């Protein structure tokens, strides 16, 4: 994975890559609300290997259902922790009869 080699861990502190859906689920379960999601950088800019591998990466990108604004190499999200009143208003109702 790009940015997750031993040298990146030593130099920048990157530990484990997470997918966008893992990040979304973790922050949603923690009660945070996404205000904005985006990405930057060319997704395959650091891809090394054969020309066929680069072609495959381009084909996968074309077929992907991932929105174009989330296709960069670095994912960025702006979140907020709702106030208590906002959280109470959006919480699912308690199960009756338990």
mmCIF file of C-alpha atoms in Angstrom:
data_model
loop_
_atom_site.group_PDB
_atom_site.id
_atom_site.type_symbol
_atom_site.label_atom_id
_atom_site.label_comp_id
_atom_site.label_asym_id
_atom_site.label_seq_id
_atom_site.Cartn_x
_atom_site.Cartn_y
_atom_site.Cartn_z
ATOM 1 C CA UNK A 1 0.000 0.000 0.000
ATOM 2 C CA UNK A 2 1.172 3.503 -0.799
ATOM 3 C CA UNK A 3 2.508 5.350 2.274
ATOM 4 C CA UNK A 4 2.443 2.278 4.539
ATOM 5 C CA UNK A 5 5.911 0.785 4.200
ATOM 6 C CA UNK A 6 8.364 0.516 7.101
ATOM 7 C CA UNK A 7 10.121 3.737 6.062
ATOM 8 C CA UNK A 8 6.772 5.603 6.124
ATOM 9 C CA UNK A 9 6.056 4.289 9.616
ATOM 10 C CA UNK A 10 9.458 5.405 10.867
ATOM 11 C CA UNK A 11 9.353 8.782 9.104
ATOM 12 C CA UNK A 12 5.673 9.760 9.318
ATOM 13 C CA UNK A 13 3.985 7.429 11.796
ATOM 14 C CA UNK A 14 1.653 5.691 9.331
ATOM 15 C CA UNK A 15 0.676 2.343 10.814
ATOM 16 C CA UNK A 16 -2.197 0.571 9.032
ATOM 17 C CA UNK A 17 -4.132 1.555 5.923
ATOM 18 C CA UNK A 18 -7.895 1.920 6.395
ATOM 19 C CA UNK A 19 -10.481 1.925 3.652
ATOM 20 C CA UNK A 20 -12.881 4.826 3.274
ATOM 21 C CA UNK A 21 -15.814 2.687 4.400
ATOM 22 C CA UNK A 22 -13.920 1.630 7.555
ATOM 23 C CA UNK A 23 -13.234 5.276 8.382
ATOM 24 C CA UNK A 24 -16.867 6.192 7.681
ATOM 25 C CA UNK A 25 -18.250 3.377 9.848
ATOM 26 C CA UNK A 26 -15.841 4.024 12.741
ATOM 27 C CA UNK A 27 -16.583 7.740 12.937
ATOM 28 C CA UNK A 28 -20.325 7.243 12.434
ATOM 29 C CA UNK A 29 -20.424 4.651 15.229
ATOM 30 C CA UNK A 30 -18.519 7.114 17.417
ATOM 31 C CA UNK A 31 -21.359 9.598 16.904
ATOM 32 C CA UNK A 32 -19.535 12.008 14.626
ATOM 33 C CA UNK A 33 -21.153 13.627 11.607
ATOM 34 C CA UNK A 34 -19.415 14.117 8.257
ATOM 35 C CA UNK A 35 -19.484 17.710 7.048
ATOM 36 C CA UNK A 36 -17.260 17.138 4.017
ATOM 37 C CA UNK A 37 -15.331 14.298 2.382
ATOM 38 C CA UNK A 38 -12.784 14.571 -0.388
ATOM 39 C CA UNK A 39 -9.323 13.566 -1.475
ATOM 40 C CA UNK A 40 -6.274 14.919 -3.219
ATOM 41 C CA UNK A 41 -3.314 13.587 -5.124
ATOM 42 C CA UNK A 42 -3.274 11.342 -8.168
ATOM 43 C CA UNK A 43 -4.462 7.888 -7.134
ATOM 44 C CA UNK A 44 -1.931 5.953 -9.195
ATOM 45 C CA UNK A 45 0.884 8.507 -9.228
ATOM 46 C CA UNK A 46 3.250 6.351 -7.195
ATOM 47 C CA UNK A 47 2.262 3.069 -8.824
ATOM 48 C CA UNK A 48 5.377 1.165 -9.826
ATOM 49 C CA UNK A 49 5.496 -1.863 -12.015
ATOM 50 C CA UNK A 50 4.763 -2.917 -15.517
ATOM 51 C CA UNK A 51 2.798 -0.801 -17.990
ATOM 52 C CA UNK A 52 0.107 -3.505 -17.849
ATOM 53 C CA UNK A 53 -0.272 -2.917 -14.104
ATOM 54 C CA UNK A 54 -0.746 0.808 -14.693
ATOM 55 C CA UNK A 55 -3.298 0.085 -17.403
ATOM 56 C CA UNK A 56 -5.163 -2.255 -15.053
ATOM 57 C CA UNK A 57 -5.221 0.468 -12.372
ATOM 58 C CA UNK A 58 -6.704 2.930 -14.886
ATOM 59 C CA UNK A 59 -9.351 0.427 -15.965
ATOM 60 C CA UNK A 60 -10.324 -0.295 -12.369
ATOM 61 C CA UNK A 61 -10.600 3.447 -11.716
ATOM 62 C CA UNK A 62 -12.882 3.860 -14.745
ATOM 63 C CA UNK A 63 -15.142 1.016 -13.605
ATOM 64 C CA UNK A 64 -15.171 2.025 -9.947
ATOM 65 C CA UNK A 65 -18.350 3.342 -8.373
ATOM 66 C CA UNK A 66 -16.221 5.588 -6.152
ATOM 67 C CA UNK A 67 -17.057 9.256 -6.748
ATOM 68 C CA UNK A 68 -14.305 11.107 -8.605
ATOM 69 C CA UNK A 69 -13.730 13.517 -5.690
ATOM 70 C CA UNK A 70 -12.803 10.535 -3.477
ATOM 71 C CA UNK A 71 -10.368 8.926 -5.925
ATOM 72 C CA UNK A 72 -7.181 10.682 -4.833
ATOM 73 C CA UNK A 73 -4.382 9.030 -2.918
ATOM 74 C CA UNK A 74 -5.079 10.897 0.345
ATOM 75 C CA UNK A 75 -8.583 10.823 1.866
ATOM 76 C CA UNK A 76 -9.683 13.867 3.879
ATOM 77 C CA UNK A 77 -12.791 14.198 6.034
ATOM 78 C CA UNK A 78 -14.165 17.068 8.083
ATOM 79 C CA UNK A 79 -16.347 15.894 10.938
ATOM 80 C CA UNK A 80 -18.128 17.371 13.904
ATOM 81 C CA UNK A 81 -19.352 16.026 17.190
ATOM 82 C CA UNK A 82 -23.038 16.941 17.442
ATOM 83 C CA UNK A 83 -24.242 18.791 20.529
ATOM 84 C CA UNK A 84 -26.243 16.743 23.047
ATOM 85 C CA UNK A 85 -29.521 18.177 21.759
ATOM 86 C CA UNK A 86 -28.640 17.367 18.128
ATOM 87 C CA UNK A 87 -27.581 13.844 19.091
ATOM 88 C CA UNK A 88 -30.808 13.249 21.039
ATOM 89 C CA UNK A 89 -32.918 14.512 18.128
ATOM 90 C CA UNK A 90 -31.301 12.111 15.653
ATOM 91 C CA UNK A 91 -30.991 9.064 17.943
ATOM 92 C CA UNK A 92 -33.226 6.084 17.105
ATOM 93 C CA UNK A 93 -36.145 5.603 19.501
ATOM 94 C CA UNK A 94 -35.573 3.148 22.348
ATOM 95 C CA UNK A 95 -37.019 -0.315 21.761
ATOM 96 C CA UNK A 96 -40.389 -0.646 23.470
ATOM 97 C CA UNK A 97 -41.085 -3.537 25.826
ATOM 98 C CA UNK A 98 -37.501 -4.347 26.798
#
